[in-house]
PDB file of C-alpha atoms in Angstrom:
ATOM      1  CA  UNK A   1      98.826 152.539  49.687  1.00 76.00           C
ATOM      2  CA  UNK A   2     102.563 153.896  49.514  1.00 81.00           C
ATOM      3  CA  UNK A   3     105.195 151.845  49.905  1.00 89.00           C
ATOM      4  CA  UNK A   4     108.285 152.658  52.504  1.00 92.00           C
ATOM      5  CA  UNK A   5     110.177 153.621  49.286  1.00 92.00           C
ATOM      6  CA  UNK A   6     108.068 155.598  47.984  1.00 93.00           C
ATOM      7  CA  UNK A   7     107.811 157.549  51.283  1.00 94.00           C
ATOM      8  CA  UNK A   8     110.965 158.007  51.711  1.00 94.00           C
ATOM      9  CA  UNK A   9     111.715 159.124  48.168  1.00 94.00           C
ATOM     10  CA  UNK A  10     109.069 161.608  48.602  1.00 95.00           C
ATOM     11  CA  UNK A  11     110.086 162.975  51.876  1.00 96.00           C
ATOM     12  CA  UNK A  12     113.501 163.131  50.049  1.00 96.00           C
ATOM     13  CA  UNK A  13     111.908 165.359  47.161  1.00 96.00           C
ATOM     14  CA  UNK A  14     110.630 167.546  48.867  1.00 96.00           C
ATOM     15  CA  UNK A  15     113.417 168.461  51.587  1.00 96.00           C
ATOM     16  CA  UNK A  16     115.566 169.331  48.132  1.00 96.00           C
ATOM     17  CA  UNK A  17     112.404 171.535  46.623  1.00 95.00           C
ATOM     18  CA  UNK A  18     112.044 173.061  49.583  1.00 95.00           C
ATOM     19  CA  UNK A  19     115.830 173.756  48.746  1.00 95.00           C
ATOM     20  CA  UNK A  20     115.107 174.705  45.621  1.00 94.00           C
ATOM     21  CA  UNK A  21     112.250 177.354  45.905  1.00 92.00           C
ATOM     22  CA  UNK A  22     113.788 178.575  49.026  1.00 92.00           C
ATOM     23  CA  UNK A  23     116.787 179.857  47.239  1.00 90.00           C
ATOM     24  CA  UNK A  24     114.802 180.880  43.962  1.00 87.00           C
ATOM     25  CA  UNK A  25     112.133 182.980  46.414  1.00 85.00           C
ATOM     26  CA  UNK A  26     115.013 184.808  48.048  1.00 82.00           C
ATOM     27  CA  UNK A  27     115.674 186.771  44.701  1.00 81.00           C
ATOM     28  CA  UNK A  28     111.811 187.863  44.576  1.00 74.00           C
ATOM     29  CA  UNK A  29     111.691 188.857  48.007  1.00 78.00           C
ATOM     30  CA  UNK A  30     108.394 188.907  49.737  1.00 80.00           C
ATOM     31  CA  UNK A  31     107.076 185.393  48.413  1.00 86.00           C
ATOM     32  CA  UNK A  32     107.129 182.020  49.888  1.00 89.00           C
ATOM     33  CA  UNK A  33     106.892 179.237  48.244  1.00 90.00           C
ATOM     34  CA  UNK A  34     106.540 176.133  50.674  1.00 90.00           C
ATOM     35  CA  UNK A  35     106.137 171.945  49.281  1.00 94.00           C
ATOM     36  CA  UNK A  36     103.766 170.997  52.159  1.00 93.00           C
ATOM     37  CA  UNK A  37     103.681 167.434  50.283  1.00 94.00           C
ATOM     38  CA  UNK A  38     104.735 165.532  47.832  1.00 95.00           C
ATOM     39  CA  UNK A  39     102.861 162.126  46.395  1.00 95.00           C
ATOM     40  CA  UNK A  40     105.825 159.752  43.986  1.00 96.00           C
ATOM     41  CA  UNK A  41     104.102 157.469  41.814  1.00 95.00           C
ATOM     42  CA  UNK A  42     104.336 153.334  42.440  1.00 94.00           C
ATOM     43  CA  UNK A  43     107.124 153.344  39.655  1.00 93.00           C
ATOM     44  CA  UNK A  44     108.792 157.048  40.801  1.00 91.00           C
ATOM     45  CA  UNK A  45     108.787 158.399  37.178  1.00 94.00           C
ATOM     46  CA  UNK A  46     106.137 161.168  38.364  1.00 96.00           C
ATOM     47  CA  UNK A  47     106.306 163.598  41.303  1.00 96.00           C
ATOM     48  CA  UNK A  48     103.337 165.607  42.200  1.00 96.00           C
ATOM     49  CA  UNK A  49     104.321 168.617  44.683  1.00 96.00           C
ATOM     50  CA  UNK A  50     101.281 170.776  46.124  1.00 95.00           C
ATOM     51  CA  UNK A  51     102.464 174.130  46.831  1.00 94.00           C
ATOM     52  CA  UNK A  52     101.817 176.276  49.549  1.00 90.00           C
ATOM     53  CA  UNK A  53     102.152 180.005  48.424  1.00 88.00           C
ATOM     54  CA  UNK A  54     102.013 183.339  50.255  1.00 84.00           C
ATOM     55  CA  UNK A  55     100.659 185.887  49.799  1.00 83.00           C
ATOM     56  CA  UNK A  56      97.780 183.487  48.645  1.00 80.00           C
ATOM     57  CA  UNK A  57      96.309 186.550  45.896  1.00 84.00           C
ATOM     58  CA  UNK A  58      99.309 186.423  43.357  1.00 83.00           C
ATOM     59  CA  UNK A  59      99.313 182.433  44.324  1.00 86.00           C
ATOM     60  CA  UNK A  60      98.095 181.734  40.395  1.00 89.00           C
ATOM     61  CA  UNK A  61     100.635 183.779  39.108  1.00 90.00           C
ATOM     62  CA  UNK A  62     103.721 182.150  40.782  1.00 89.00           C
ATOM     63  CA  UNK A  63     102.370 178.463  40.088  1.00 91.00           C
ATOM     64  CA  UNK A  64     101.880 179.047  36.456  1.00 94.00           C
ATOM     65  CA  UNK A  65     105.150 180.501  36.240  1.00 91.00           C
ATOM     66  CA  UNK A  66     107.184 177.866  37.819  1.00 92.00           C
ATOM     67  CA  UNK A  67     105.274 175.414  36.186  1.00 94.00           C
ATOM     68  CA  UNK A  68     106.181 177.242  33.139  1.00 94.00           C
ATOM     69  CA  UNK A  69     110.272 176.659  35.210  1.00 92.00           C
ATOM     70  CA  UNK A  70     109.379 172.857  35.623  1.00 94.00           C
ATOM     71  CA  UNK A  71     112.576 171.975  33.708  1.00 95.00           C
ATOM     72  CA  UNK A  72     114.896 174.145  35.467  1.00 94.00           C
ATOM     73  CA  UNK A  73     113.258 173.012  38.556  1.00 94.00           C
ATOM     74  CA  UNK A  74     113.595 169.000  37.867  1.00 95.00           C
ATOM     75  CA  UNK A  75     117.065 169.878  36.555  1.00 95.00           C
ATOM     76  CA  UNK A  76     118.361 171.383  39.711  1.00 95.00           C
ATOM     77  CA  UNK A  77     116.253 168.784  41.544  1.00 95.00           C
ATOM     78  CA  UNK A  78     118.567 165.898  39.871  1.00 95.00           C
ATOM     79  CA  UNK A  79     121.500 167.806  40.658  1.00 95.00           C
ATOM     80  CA  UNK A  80     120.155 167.095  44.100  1.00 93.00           C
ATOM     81  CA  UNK A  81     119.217 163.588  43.968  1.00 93.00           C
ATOM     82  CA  UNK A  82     121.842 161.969  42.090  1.00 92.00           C
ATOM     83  CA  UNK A  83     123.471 159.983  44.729  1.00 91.00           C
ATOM     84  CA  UNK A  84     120.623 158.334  45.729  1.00 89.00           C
ATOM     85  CA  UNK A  85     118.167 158.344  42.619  1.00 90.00           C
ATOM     86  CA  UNK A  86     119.246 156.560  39.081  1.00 90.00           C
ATOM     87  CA  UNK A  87     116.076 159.191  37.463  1.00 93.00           C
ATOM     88  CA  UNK A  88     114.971 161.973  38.497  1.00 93.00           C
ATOM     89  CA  UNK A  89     111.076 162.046  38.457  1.00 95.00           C
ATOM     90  CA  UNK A  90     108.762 164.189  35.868  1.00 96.00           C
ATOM     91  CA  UNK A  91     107.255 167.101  38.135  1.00 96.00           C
ATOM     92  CA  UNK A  92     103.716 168.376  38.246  1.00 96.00           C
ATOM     93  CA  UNK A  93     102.870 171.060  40.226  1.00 96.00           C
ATOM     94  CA  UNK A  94      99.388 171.713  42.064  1.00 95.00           C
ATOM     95  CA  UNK A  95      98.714 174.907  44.424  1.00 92.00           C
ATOM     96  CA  UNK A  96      97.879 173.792  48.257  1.00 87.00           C
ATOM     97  CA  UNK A  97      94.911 175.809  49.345  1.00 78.00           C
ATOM     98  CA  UNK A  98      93.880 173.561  52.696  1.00 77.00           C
ATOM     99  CA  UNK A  99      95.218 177.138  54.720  1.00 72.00           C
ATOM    100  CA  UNK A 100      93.166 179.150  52.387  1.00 72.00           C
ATOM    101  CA  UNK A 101      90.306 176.762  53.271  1.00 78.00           C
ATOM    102  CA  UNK A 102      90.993 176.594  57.167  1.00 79.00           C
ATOM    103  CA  UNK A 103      91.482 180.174  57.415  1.00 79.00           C
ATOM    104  CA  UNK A 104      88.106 180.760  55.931  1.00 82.00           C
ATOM    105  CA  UNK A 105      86.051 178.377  57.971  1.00 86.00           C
ATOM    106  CA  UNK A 106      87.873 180.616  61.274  1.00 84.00           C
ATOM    107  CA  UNK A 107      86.855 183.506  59.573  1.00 84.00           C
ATOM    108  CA  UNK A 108      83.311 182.533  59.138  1.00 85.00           C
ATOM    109  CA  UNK A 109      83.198 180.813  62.404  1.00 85.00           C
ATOM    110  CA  UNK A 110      84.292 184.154  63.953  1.00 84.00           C
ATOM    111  CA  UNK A 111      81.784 186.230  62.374  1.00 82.00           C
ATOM    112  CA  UNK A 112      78.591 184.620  63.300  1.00 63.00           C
ATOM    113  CA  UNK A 113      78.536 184.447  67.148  1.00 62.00           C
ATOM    114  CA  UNK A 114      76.443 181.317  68.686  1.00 61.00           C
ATOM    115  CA  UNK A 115      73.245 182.960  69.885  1.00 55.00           C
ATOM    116  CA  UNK A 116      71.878 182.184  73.069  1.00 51.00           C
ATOM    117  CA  UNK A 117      73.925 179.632  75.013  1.00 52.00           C
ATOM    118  CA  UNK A 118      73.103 176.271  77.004  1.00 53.00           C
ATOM    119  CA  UNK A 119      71.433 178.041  79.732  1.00 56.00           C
ATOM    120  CA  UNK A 120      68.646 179.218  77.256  1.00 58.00           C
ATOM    121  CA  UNK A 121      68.185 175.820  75.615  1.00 59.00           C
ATOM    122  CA  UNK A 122      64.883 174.808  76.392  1.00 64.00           C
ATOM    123  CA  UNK A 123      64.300 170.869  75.753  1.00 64.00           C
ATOM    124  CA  UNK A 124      61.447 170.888  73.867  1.00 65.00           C
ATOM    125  CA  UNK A 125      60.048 167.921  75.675  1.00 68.00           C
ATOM    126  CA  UNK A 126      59.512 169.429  78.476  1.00 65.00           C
ATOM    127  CA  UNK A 127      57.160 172.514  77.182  1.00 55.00           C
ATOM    128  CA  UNK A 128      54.192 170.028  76.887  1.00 53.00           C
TER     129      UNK A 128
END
């Protein structure tokens, strides 16, 4: 279970890479990058940040290359956090693809219609 600390830390995290990929996705121009969580570890030496990324098909692309950034990232990140963390956290990076999952169940929820509805429901009870 996560402790009020650690909550807060990663709430903290992620408001500043939020920050941070905000203002590195505004030079690429059509990309966003978005932290839609981030999980500290008991001892806050590791950060894991999934990543939400649109479009979704060059999705592998952009995480391997700013895992590849990880440094730059964690340094700009502790340029950011020094007034209220004494370390700044390792960072490990994983792609969030929960929309990529909802978005397919609606699309395959959407393409096979219900047939028949409750009216034609015949309780099979009650053919004997």
């Amino acid at each position: 279970m996560e402790s009020k600390r650690q909550a807060k830390i990663a709430r903290y995290i992620q408001k500043e890479l939020s920050e941070i990929f905000r203002r590195q996705t505004a030079r690429l121009g059509g990309v966003l990058v978005t932290v839609s969580q981030v999980r500290v570890s008991p001892d806050l030496s590791i950060a894991k940040a999934y990543l939400s990324i649109f479009p979704s098909d060059k999705s592998n692309e952009i995480l391997e290359n700013i895992k590849a950034q990880a440094k730059t990232v964690r340094y700009e990140l502790a340029q950011a956090v020094k007034e209220v963390l004494r370390k700044c956290p390792e960072l490990q990076f994983y792609l969030d693809d929960s929309l990529d999952y909802a978005e397919n169940i609606d699309r395959l929820l959407a393409s096979d219609p219900i047939k028949g509805t409750a009216d034609d429901y015949v309780d099979p009870d009650e053919k004997k």
